Coordinates of C-alpha atoms (C1' of nucleotides) in Angstrom, one line a residue:
Chain A
X1 CA 20.9 -42.9 -80.4
X2 CA 22.6 -44.4 -77.2
X3 CA 20.3 -45.8 -74.6
X4 CA 21.7 -44.2 -71.5
X5 CA 19.6 -46.6 -69.4
X6 CA 21.5 -49.6 -70.8
X7 CA 24.7 -47.7 -70.4
X8 CA 24.1 -47.1 -66.8
X9 CA 22.9 -50.6 -66.1
X10 CA 25.9 -52.0 -67.8
X11 CA 28.1 -50.1 -65.4
X12 CA 26.3 -51.7 -62.4
X13 CA 26.4 -55.3 -63.4
X14 CA 27.9 -57.5 -66.1
X15 CA 25.2 -57.8 -68.7
X16 CA 25.0 -60.4 -71.4
X17 CA 23.8 -59.6 -75.0
X18 CA 20.5 -61.0 -74.0
X19 CA 20.2 -58.8 -70.9
X20 CA 21.0 -55.7 -73.1
X21 CA 18.4 -56.7 -75.7
X22 CA 15.8 -57.1 -73.0
X23 CA 16.5 -53.7 -71.6
X24 CA 16.4 -52.1 -74.9
X25 CA 13.2 -53.8 -75.8
X26 CA 11.6 -52.6 -72.5
X27 CA 12.6 -49.0 -73.1
X28 CA 12.2 -48.9 -76.9
X29 CA 9.0 -46.9 -76.8
X30 CA 9.4 -43.5 -75.1
X31 CA 7.1 -40.6 -74.4
X32 CA 8.0 -37.0 -74.8
X33 CA 7.4 -34.5 -72.1
X34 CA 7.8 -30.7 -72.3
X35 CA 9.7 -28.8 -69.8
X36 CA 7.7 -28.1 -66.6
X37 CA 5.3 -30.9 -67.3
X38 CA 4.4 -33.1 -64.4
X39 CA 4.7 -36.8 -65.2
X40 CA 2.8 -37.7 -62.1
X41 CA 1.5 -35.7 -59.1
X42 CA 1.4 -36.2 -55.4
X43 CA -1.9 -37.9 -54.6
X44 CA -2.1 -39.6 -58.1
X45 CA -2.5 -43.3 -58.2
X46 CA 0.9 -44.9 -58.7
X47 CA 1.7 -46.1 -62.2
X48 CA 4.5 -47.6 -64.2
X49 CA 8.2 -47.2 -63.6
X50 CA 9.7 -44.2 -65.4
X51 CA 13.0 -44.6 -67.2
X52 CA 14.7 -41.3 -68.3
X53 CA 16.3 -41.6 -71.7
X54 CA 16.8 -37.9 -72.5
X55 CA 16.6 -34.8 -70.4
X56 CA 16.2 -34.0 -66.7
X57 CA 13.5 -34.7 -64.3
X58 CA 13.1 -33.9 -60.6
X59 CA 11.1 -35.3 -57.7
X60 CA 9.5 -32.5 -55.7
X61 CA 6.9 -31.5 -53.2
X62 CA 5.1 -28.2 -52.6
X63 CA 4.6 -27.3 -49.0
X64 CA 1.5 -25.7 -47.5
X65 CA 3.3 -22.3 -47.4
X66 CA 3.8 -22.5 -51.2
X67 CA 7.5 -23.2 -51.2
X68 CA 9.0 -26.1 -53.2
X69 CA 11.5 -28.6 -52.3
X70 CA 13.2 -30.8 -54.9
X71 CA 14.3 -34.1 -53.4
X72 CA 16.1 -35.6 -56.4
X73 CA 17.3 -35.0 -59.9
X74 CA 16.8 -37.7 -62.5
X75 CA 19.2 -37.6 -65.4
X76 CA 19.4 -39.8 -68.5
X77 CA 19.7 -43.4 -67.5
X78 CA 18.0 -43.0 -64.2
X79 CA 14.9 -45.1 -63.4
X80 CA 12.5 -44.4 -60.6
X81 CA 10.5 -46.4 -58.2
X82 CA 10.9 -50.0 -59.0
X83 CA 8.0 -51.4 -57.0
X84 CA 6.0 -48.2 -56.7
X85 CA 2.8 -50.1 -57.7
X86 CA 2.8 -51.6 -54.2
X87 CA 1.8 -48.2 -52.9
X88 CA -1.7 -46.8 -53.4
X89 CA -0.7 -43.2 -54.2
X90 CA 2.3 -41.0 -54.9
X91 CA 3.6 -39.0 -51.9
X92 CA 5.4 -36.5 -54.2
X93 CA 5.4 -35.3 -57.8
X94 CA 7.8 -35.9 -60.7
X95 CA 8.3 -33.1 -63.2
X96 CA 10.4 -32.7 -66.4
X97 CA 12.9 -29.9 -66.0
X98 CA 13.9 -29.9 -69.6
X99 CA 12.1 -31.5 -72.6
X100 CA 12.5 -35.2 -71.9
X101 CA 12.1 -38.6 -73.3
X102 CA 10.9 -41.1 -70.8
X103 CA 10.1 -44.8 -71.1
X104 CA 7.4 -46.4 -69.0
X105 CA 7.7 -50.0 -67.8
X106 CA 4.9 -51.8 -66.1
X107 CA 5.8 -53.4 -62.8
X108 CA 4.7 -56.8 -64.0
X109 CA 7.0 -56.5 -67.1
X110 CA 9.8 -55.4 -64.9
X111 CA 9.3 -58.2 -62.5
X112 CA 9.2 -60.8 -65.4
X113 CA 12.4 -59.3 -66.8
X114 CA 14.2 -59.4 -63.5
X115 CA 13.1 -63.0 -62.9
X116 CA 14.4 -64.0 -66.2
X117 CA 17.6 -61.8 -66.1
X118 CA 19.3 -62.0 -62.7
X119 CA 21.9 -59.5 -63.9
X120 CA 19.3 -57.0 -64.6
X121 CA 17.8 -57.5 -61.1
X122 CA 21.2 -57.1 -59.6
X123 CA 21.8 -53.8 -61.5
X124 CA 18.4 -52.5 -60.5
X125 CA 18.8 -53.3 -56.9
X126 CA 22.2 -51.7 -57.0
X127 CA 20.9 -48.6 -58.6
X128 CA 18.3 -48.3 -56.0
X129 CA 20.9 -48.6 -53.2
X130 CA 23.0 -45.9 -54.8
X131 CA 19.8 -43.7 -55.1
X132 CA 19.2 -44.2 -51.4
X133 CA 22.8 -43.2 -50.7
X134 CA 22.3 -40.0 -52.7
X135 CA 19.2 -39.2 -50.7
X136 CA 21.1 -39.7 -47.5
X137 CA 23.9 -37.4 -48.8
X138 CA 21.3 -34.7 -49.5
X139 CA 20.0 -35.0 -46.0
X140 CA 23.6 -34.6 -44.7
X141 CA 24.1 -31.6 -47.0
X142 CA 20.9 -29.8 -45.9
X143 CA 21.6 -30.5 -42.3
X144 CA 25.2 -29.8 -41.8
X145 CA 26.8 -28.0 -44.7
X146 CA 26.8 -24.2 -45.2
X147 CA 25.3 -22.9 -48.4
X148 CA 28.6 -22.7 -50.2
X149 CA 29.6 -26.2 -49.2
X150 CA 26.2 -27.4 -50.2
X151 CA 26.3 -26.0 -53.7
X152 CA 29.8 -27.3 -54.2
X153 CA 28.7 -30.7 -53.1
X154 CA 25.8 -30.9 -55.4
X155 CA 27.9 -29.9 -58.3
X156 CA 30.5 -32.6 -57.4
X157 CA 27.7 -35.2 -57.4
X158 CA 26.1 -34.1 -60.6
X159 CA 29.5 -33.9 -62.4
X160 CA 30.3 -37.5 -61.4
X161 CA 26.9 -38.8 -62.2
X162 CA 27.0 -37.1 -65.6
X163 CA 30.5 -38.4 -66.2
X164 CA 29.5 -42.0 -65.5
X165 CA 27.0 -41.9 -68.4
X166 CA 29.3 -40.0 -70.7
X167 CA 27.7 -36.6 -70.4
X168 CA 30.8 -34.6 -69.6
X169 CA 33.4 -33.0 -71.8
X170 CA 36.7 -32.7 -69.9
X171 CA 35.9 -30.4 -67.0
X172 CA 32.6 -29.2 -68.3
X173 CA 29.1 -30.6 -68.4
X174 CA 25.7 -29.2 -69.4
X175 CA 23.5 -28.3 -66.4
X176 CA 20.2 -27.1 -67.8
X177 CA 18.8 -25.9 -64.5
X178 CA 17.9 -22.4 -63.6
X179 CA 19.2 -20.9 -60.3
X180 CA 15.7 -21.1 -59.0
X181 CA 15.6 -24.9 -59.5
X182 CA 19.0 -25.3 -57.9
X183 CA 17.8 -23.2 -55.0
X184 CA 14.7 -25.4 -54.6
X185 CA 16.9 -28.5 -54.4
X186 CA 19.3 -27.0 -51.9
X187 CA 16.8 -25.4 -49.6
X188 CA 17.9 -21.8 -50.3
X189 CA 16.7 -18.8 -52.2
X190 CA 17.6 -18.0 -55.7
X191 CA 19.1 -14.7 -54.5
X192 CA 21.4 -16.5 -52.2
X193 CA 22.5 -19.2 -54.6
X194 CA 23.4 -16.5 -57.0
X195 CA 25.7 -14.9 -54.5
X196 CA 27.2 -18.3 -53.6
X197 CA 27.9 -19.0 -57.3
X198 CA 29.6 -15.7 -57.5
X199 CA 31.9 -16.6 -54.6
X200 CA 32.7 -20.0 -56.1
X201 CA 33.6 -18.3 -59.4
X202 CA 35.8 -15.7 -57.8
X203 CA 37.4 -18.4 -55.7
X204 CA 38.4 -20.1 -58.9
X205 CA 36.7 -23.4 -58.0
X206 CA 34.0 -23.6 -60.6
X207 CA 31.8 -21.5 -62.9
X208 CA 28.2 -21.8 -64.0
X209 CA 27.0 -20.0 -67.0
X210 CA 24.7 -20.4 -70.0
X211 CA 23.6 -23.9 -68.7
X212 CA 27.1 -25.2 -68.5
X213 CA 29.3 -25.9 -65.5
X214 CA 33.0 -25.6 -65.7
X215 CA 35.1 -27.2 -62.9
X216 CA 38.0 -24.8 -62.8
X217 CA 39.9 -26.4 -59.9
X218 CA 38.6 -29.9 -59.0
X219 CA 40.7 -30.3 -55.9
X220 CA 39.5 -26.9 -54.6
X221 CA 35.9 -27.8 -55.3
X222 CA 36.0 -31.1 -53.6
X223 CA 37.8 -29.6 -50.6
X224 CA 35.2 -26.8 -50.3
X225 CA 32.3 -29.4 -50.6
X226 CA 34.0 -31.9 -48.2
X227 CA 33.0 -34.3 -50.9
X228 CA 33.7 -38.1 -50.6
X229 CA 32.5 -40.0 -53.6
X230 CA 32.1 -43.2 -51.8
X231 CA 28.3 -42.9 -51.5
X232 CA 28.1 -43.1 -55.3
X233 CA 29.6 -46.6 -55.2
X234 CA 31.4 -46.2 -58.4
X235 CA 33.9 -48.7 -57.3
X236 CA 31.7 -51.3 -58.9
X237 CA 33.2 -50.3 -62.1
X238 CA 36.6 -48.9 -62.8
X239 CA 36.6 -45.2 -63.5
X240 CA 36.9 -44.5 -67.1
Chain B
X1 CA 8.0 -61.2 -26.1
X2 CA 6.4 -59.7 -29.2
X3 CA 8.4 -59.7 -32.4
X4 CA 7.9 -56.2 -33.6
X5 CA 9.3 -57.0 -37.0
X6 CA 6.6 -59.6 -37.5
X7 CA 4.0 -57.1 -36.2
X8 CA 5.2 -54.5 -38.7
X9 CA 5.4 -56.8 -41.6
X10 CA 1.9 -58.0 -41.0
X11 CA 0.8 -54.5 -41.3
X12 CA 2.2 -54.2 -44.8
X13 CA 0.9 -57.4 -46.3
X14 CA -1.4 -60.3 -45.5
X15 CA 0.8 -62.9 -44.0
X16 CA 0.0 -66.6 -43.7
X17 CA 0.9 -68.6 -40.6
X18 CA 3.7 -70.0 -42.6
X19 CA 5.0 -66.6 -43.5
X20 CA 4.9 -65.6 -39.9
X21 CA 6.8 -68.7 -38.9
X22 CA 9.4 -68.1 -41.4
X23 CA 10.0 -64.5 -40.3
X24 CA 10.1 -65.5 -36.7
X25 CA 12.6 -68.3 -37.4
X26 CA 14.8 -65.8 -39.3
X27 CA 14.9 -63.3 -36.5
X28 CA 14.8 -65.8 -33.6
X29 CA 18.5 -65.2 -32.7
X30 CA 19.3 -61.6 -31.7
X31 CA 22.3 -59.7 -30.7
X32 CA 22.5 -57.2 -28.0
X33 CA 24.2 -53.8 -28.4
X34 CA 24.9 -51.3 -25.8
X35 CA 23.9 -47.6 -26.3
X36 CA 26.4 -45.7 -28.4
X37 CA 27.8 -48.9 -30.0
X38 CA 28.3 -48.8 -33.7
X39 CA 26.8 -51.9 -35.5
X40 CA 28.7 -51.0 -38.6
X41 CA 30.8 -48.1 -39.7
X42 CA 31.2 -46.1 -42.9
X43 CA 33.9 -47.7 -44.9
X44 CA 33.3 -51.2 -43.5
X45 CA 32.6 -54.1 -45.7
X46 CA 28.8 -54.5 -46.0
X47 CA 27.3 -57.3 -44.0
X48 CA 23.9 -58.9 -43.2
X49 CA 20.7 -57.1 -43.0
X50 CA 19.9 -55.8 -39.6
X51 CA 16.4 -56.2 -38.0
X52 CA 15.7 -54.1 -34.9
X53 CA 13.7 -56.0 -32.3
X54 CA 14.2 -53.8 -29.3
X55 CA 15.6 -50.3 -28.8
X56 CA 16.5 -47.5 -31.2
X57 CA 19.2 -47.2 -33.8
X58 CA 20.3 -44.4 -36.1
X59 CA 22.0 -44.1 -39.4
X60 CA 24.6 -41.2 -39.3
X61 CA 27.6 -39.7 -40.8
X62 CA 30.4 -37.6 -39.4
X63 CA 31.6 -34.7 -41.6
X64 CA 35.1 -33.5 -42.0
X65 CA 34.3 -30.5 -39.8
X66 CA 33.4 -32.9 -37.0
X67 CA 29.7 -32.4 -37.0
X68 CA 27.3 -35.3 -37.1
X69 CA 24.1 -35.7 -39.2
X70 CA 21.6 -38.4 -38.4
X71 CA 19.7 -39.5 -41.5
X72 CA 17.3 -42.0 -40.1
X73 CA 15.9 -43.4 -36.9
X74 CA 15.3 -47.1 -36.7
X75 CA 12.8 -48.3 -34.2
X76 CA 11.7 -51.8 -33.3
X77 CA 10.3 -53.6 -36.3
X78 CA 12.5 -51.7 -38.8
X79 CA 14.8 -53.5 -41.0
X80 CA 17.7 -52.0 -43.0
X81 CA 19.3 -52.4 -46.3
X82 CA 17.7 -55.4 -48.0
X83 CA 20.3 -55.9 -50.7
X84 CA 23.2 -54.1 -49.1
X85 CA 25.6 -56.9 -49.9
X86 CA 25.5 -55.8 -53.5
X87 CA 27.6 -52.8 -52.4
X88 CA 31.3 -53.1 -51.5
X89 CA 31.3 -50.9 -48.4
X90 CA 29.1 -48.9 -46.2
X91 CA 28.6 -45.2 -47.1
X92 CA 27.4 -44.4 -43.5
X93 CA 27.4 -45.7 -40.0
X94 CA 24.7 -47.3 -38.0
X95 CA 24.7 -46.9 -34.2
X96 CA 22.5 -48.0 -31.3
X97 CA 21.0 -45.0 -29.5
X98 CA 19.7 -47.1 -26.7
X99 CA 20.5 -50.7 -25.5
X100 CA 19.1 -52.7 -28.4
X101 CA 18.3 -56.2 -29.6
X102 CA 19.1 -56.7 -33.3
X103 CA 18.8 -59.8 -35.5
X104 CA 21.0 -60.3 -38.5
X105 CA 19.8 -61.9 -41.6
X106 CA 22.2 -62.9 -44.4
X107 CA 21.2 -61.7 -47.9
X108 CA 21.1 -65.3 -49.2
X109 CA 18.7 -66.3 -46.4
X110 CA 16.5 -63.3 -47.0
X111 CA 16.5 -63.9 -50.7
X112 CA 15.5 -67.5 -50.2
X113 CA 12.7 -66.6 -47.8
X114 CA 11.4 -63.9 -50.3
X115 CA 11.4 -66.4 -53.1
X116 CA 9.5 -68.9 -51.1
X117 CA 7.1 -66.4 -49.5
X118 CA 5.9 -63.8 -51.9
X119 CA 3.9 -62.0 -49.2
X120 CA 7.1 -61.4 -47.3
X121 CA 8.7 -60.0 -50.5
X122 CA 5.8 -57.7 -51.0
X123 CA 6.0 -56.5 -47.3
X124 CA 9.8 -55.9 -47.6
X125 CA 9.4 -54.0 -50.8
X126 CA 6.7 -51.9 -49.3
X127 CA 8.7 -51.2 -46.2
X128 CA 11.5 -50.0 -48.4
X129 CA 9.3 -47.7 -50.3
X130 CA 8.0 -46.2 -47.1
X131 CA 11.5 -45.7 -45.9
X132 CA 12.4 -43.9 -49.0
X133 CA 9.3 -41.7 -48.5
X134 CA 10.5 -40.9 -45.0
X135 CA 14.0 -39.9 -46.4
X136 CA 12.3 -37.6 -48.8
X137 CA 10.2 -36.1 -46.2
X138 CA 13.3 -35.5 -44.2
X139 CA 14.9 -33.7 -47.1
X140 CA 11.7 -31.5 -47.4
X141 CA 11.8 -30.7 -43.8
X142 CA 15.5 -29.8 -43.7
X143 CA 15.1 -27.7 -46.8
X144 CA 11.9 -25.8 -46.4
X145 CA 10.6 -26.0 -42.8
X146 CA 11.6 -23.6 -40.0
X147 CA 13.1 -25.2 -37.0
X148 CA 9.8 -25.3 -35.1
X149 CA 8.0 -26.8 -38.0
X150 CA 10.8 -29.3 -38.4
X151 CA 10.7 -30.5 -34.8
X152 CA 6.9 -30.8 -34.9
X153 CA 7.1 -32.7 -38.1
X154 CA 9.6 -35.2 -36.8
X155 CA 7.5 -35.7 -33.6
X156 CA 4.4 -36.4 -35.7
X157 CA 6.3 -38.9 -37.8
X158 CA 7.8 -40.7 -34.8
X159 CA 4.5 -40.8 -33.0
X160 CA 2.7 -42.4 -35.9
X161 CA 5.5 -44.9 -36.5
X162 CA 5.5 -45.7 -32.8
X163 CA 1.7 -46.1 -32.8
X164 CA 1.7 -48.5 -35.8
X165 CA 3.8 -50.9 -33.8
X166 CA 1.9 -50.5 -30.6
X167 CA 4.4 -48.4 -28.7
X168 CA 2.2 -45.5 -27.8
X169 CA -0.1 -45.0 -24.8
X170 CA -2.9 -42.6 -25.7
X171 CA -1.1 -39.3 -26.5
X172 CA 2.3 -40.4 -25.1
X173 CA 5.2 -42.4 -26.3
X174 CA 8.7 -43.0 -25.1
X175 CA 11.4 -41.1 -26.9
X176 CA 14.6 -42.2 -25.5
X177 CA 16.7 -39.6 -27.4
X178 CA 18.7 -36.7 -26.0
X179 CA 18.2 -33.2 -27.4
X180 CA 21.7 -33.5 -28.8
X181 CA 20.6 -36.5 -30.9
X182 CA 17.4 -34.8 -32.0
X183 CA 19.5 -31.8 -33.0
X184 CA 21.8 -33.9 -35.0
X185 CA 18.8 -35.4 -36.8
X186 CA 17.2 -32.1 -37.5
X187 CA 20.3 -30.2 -38.6
X188 CA 20.3 -27.8 -35.7
X189 CA 22.2 -27.1 -32.4
X190 CA 21.1 -28.7 -29.2
X191 CA 20.8 -25.1 -27.8
X192 CA 18.3 -24.2 -30.4
X193 CA 16.2 -27.3 -30.2
X194 CA 15.9 -26.7 -26.5
X195 CA 14.4 -23.3 -27.2
X196 CA 12.1 -24.7 -29.8
X197 CA 10.9 -27.4 -27.5
X198 CA 10.2 -24.7 -24.9
X199 CA 8.0 -22.8 -27.4
X200 CA 6.1 -26.0 -28.4
X201 CA 5.5 -26.6 -24.7
X202 CA 4.3 -23.1 -24.1
X203 CA 2.2 -23.2 -27.2
X204 CA 0.4 -26.2 -25.7
X205 CA 1.2 -28.4 -28.7
X206 CA 3.4 -31.0 -27.2
X207 CA 5.9 -31.6 -24.4
X208 CA 9.0 -33.7 -24.1
X209 CA 10.5 -34.6 -20.7
X210 CA 12.2 -37.5 -19.0
X211 CA 12.3 -39.5 -22.3
X212 CA 8.7 -39.2 -23.0
X213 CA 6.7 -37.2 -25.5
X214 CA 3.2 -36.0 -24.7
X215 CA 1.0 -34.8 -27.6
X216 CA -1.0 -32.2 -25.8
X217 CA -2.9 -30.8 -28.9
X218 CA -2.6 -33.2 -31.9
X219 CA -4.5 -30.8 -34.3
X220 CA -2.2 -27.9 -33.3
X221 CA 0.9 -29.9 -33.6
X222 CA -0.1 -31.3 -37.0
X223 CA -0.9 -27.7 -38.0
X224 CA 2.4 -26.3 -36.9
X225 CA 4.3 -29.1 -38.7
X226 CA 2.3 -28.9 -41.9
X227 CA 2.1 -32.6 -41.5
X228 CA 0.5 -34.8 -44.1
X229 CA 0.8 -38.5 -43.2
X230 CA 0.3 -39.8 -46.7
X231 CA 4.0 -40.4 -47.1
X232 CA 3.9 -43.1 -44.4
X233 CA 1.4 -45.0 -46.5
X234 CA -0.6 -46.4 -43.6
X235 CA -3.6 -46.7 -45.8
X236 CA -2.3 -50.1 -46.7
X237 CA -3.9 -51.3 -43.5
X238 CA -6.7 -49.7 -41.6
X239 CA -5.6 -47.5 -38.6
X240 CA -6.1 -49.4 -35.4
Chain C
dC1 C1' 9.1 -3.4 -79.9
dG2 C1' 7.5 -5.2 -75.8
dA3 C1' 7.0 -8.8 -72.4
dA4 C1' 8.9 -12.4 -69.6
dG5 C1' 12.0 -15.1 -67.3
dG6 C1' 16.4 -15.5 -65.4
dG7 C1' 20.3 -13.3 -63.4
dT8 C1' 22.6 -9.7 -60.4
dT9 C1' 23.1 -6.5 -56.7
dG10 C1' 22.2 -3.6 -52.5
dA11 C1' 20.1 -2.8 -48.0
dT12 C1' 17.7 -4.5 -44.2
dC13 C1' 15.6 -8.0 -41.3
dA14 C1' 15.1 -12.4 -38.9
dA15 C1' 16.5 -17.0 -37.7
dT16 C1' 20.2 -19.7 -35.8
dT17 C1' 24.6 -20.5 -34.3
dT18 C1' 28.2 -19.6 -31.2
dC19 C1' 30.1 -18.7 -26.9
dA20 C1' 29.6 -18.8 -22.0
dA21 C1' 27.5 -20.0 -17.7
dT22 C1' 24.5 -22.2 -14.7
dC23 C1' 21.6 -25.9 -13.1
dG24 C1' 20.0 -30.5 -11.9
dC25 C1' 20.2 -35.1 -11.4
dG26 C1' 21.9 -39.9 -11.3
dG27 C1' 25.9 -42.5 -10.3
dT28 C1' 30.4 -43.3 -8.0
dG29 C1' 33.9 -43.5 -4.6
dG30 C1' 35.1 -42.8 0.0
Chain D
dC1 C1' 25.4 -41.4 3.8
dC2 C1' 27.5 -37.6 1.4
dA3 C1' 30.6 -34.8 -1.6
dC4 C1' 32.0 -34.9 -6.2
dC5 C1' 31.7 -35.7 -11.3
dG6 C1' 29.8 -35.5 -15.7
dC7 C1' 26.2 -35.3 -19.0
dG8 C1' 22.2 -33.3 -20.5
dA9 C1' 19.1 -29.4 -20.1
dT10 C1' 18.6 -24.4 -19.9
dT11 C1' 19.3 -19.5 -20.4
dG12 C1' 21.5 -15.0 -22.0
dA13 C1' 24.1 -12.2 -25.2
dA14 C1' 26.7 -11.4 -29.3
dA15 C1' 28.0 -12.8 -33.9
dT16 C1' 26.7 -14.9 -38.4
dT17 C1' 24.2 -16.7 -42.0
dG18 C1' 20.7 -16.6 -45.0
dA19 C1' 16.1 -14.7 -46.2
dT20 C1' 13.4 -10.9 -47.7
dC21 C1' 12.4 -6.8 -50.2
dA22 C1' 13.3 -4.0 -54.1
dA23 C1' 15.4 -2.6 -58.2
dC24 C1' 17.6 -3.1 -62.4
dC25 C1' 19.7 -5.5 -66.3
dC26 C1' 20.1 -8.7 -70.1
dT27 C1' 18.7 -12.0 -73.4
dT28 C1' 15.3 -14.4 -75.7
dC29 C1' 11.3 -14.7 -78.3
dG30 C1' 6.7 -13.7 -80.2

DNA sequence: CGAAGGGTTGATCAATTTCAATCGCGGTGG
DNA sequence: CCACCGCGATTGAAATTGATCAACCCTTCG
């Protein structure tokens, strides 16, 4: 099976055969997690770096009032928290949203690999910068976009991220997330996101059903979202 | 004058005299920026790393509809974008909110310094992890907190950050930001933030006037905000 | 067959924005 | 020294968005 992590890293820096081999070796062993299973919780001692090979994860936090906010989606190929071991404990939780395969890499191993393979270091740093850009884009969405724009924007982002790791089929891609999960990521209620999705469907921009998104009119969707892909920094590698 | 950057870094890792000297040398030369001046704009080619020595900056983005969203405040001691040179162009802008002194450090110099001074590398990585935690906290606030909670939470954060670099006096600290700027950071209108501040003042939790915040009742403010400081990871160093 | 989770819809309520005015204060030009 | 200007703060009233409350439906799965 393809190692999506290697795929993604190759897209961020030119990797030699030796670089690829090192990455594959580091992520050869993976653990399986069931959907809804926490990989690590807020307050836990920090651990190894996670690398998602299959399935979707999310970072989230539960507030005192019981509501949940998802701060990031992690899809195949994504790694989290390069130097996390420098911190004493986690300030948020990470959970599997679908059954997932996740490799764990100790900070020391990662450090050694990066010292020996500068291209890998470069790719990791770049990935981290892109992740920060994504977080900032989320802040912008939550702060200044209406709910419809926000949903459209998230779908644009997820579509491009999925496409860059070869997870799309033409104008479709699998989005195995319930409306409740999407709502928790976008700061709205599942009732409201349902209505927004209906509007987007009737508008002819996009549709979401049975775990699959169809981009019906890309230009229209991008326009609704006010989407500018520059923050994903895909320029690093020509669009396929 | 104190070098707040050195101050902050000392709080994140144990630094030797040689480490401190290196940091001071790297940030000895600083540039002055007037309030409202952009240091770099979205779309610009990426440049050196900025280190704030005096004054406040913010990261922001202007949306197609003309609204602005601030994604981060940078106060004295804060550095931005360690490896930014890996990206081709900026995905957001950085602006001075007050007159500011900012040092610029080239990526190569920074890299050399970190290679030679592992403690500095550790402090930089830690600072970056904390900054990411702050971004996630902002996402949580924007998504799941009411406007009152959100304002209270931001003030708690800024108070602690200011305190950790010695910028507070008892229960007061200087917050040289207009209500419009705060509104753009919190995703609300300046009209509404004004009303929220009034409520917080009447509640007896905090007051903001003439550029200065007074925490009237810390416990009450923390309670309103649902504030948990764990995400600032101050544990690394005993609270002064 | 029955239960559960997710999706859909309607009606009502509450939080925020929007629009409009007014106020106050520091700075500027005369 | 004083009137004037402009930005930021403040307040009121109306308009909107999104949340809440409550059903009901559909499909999956044991």
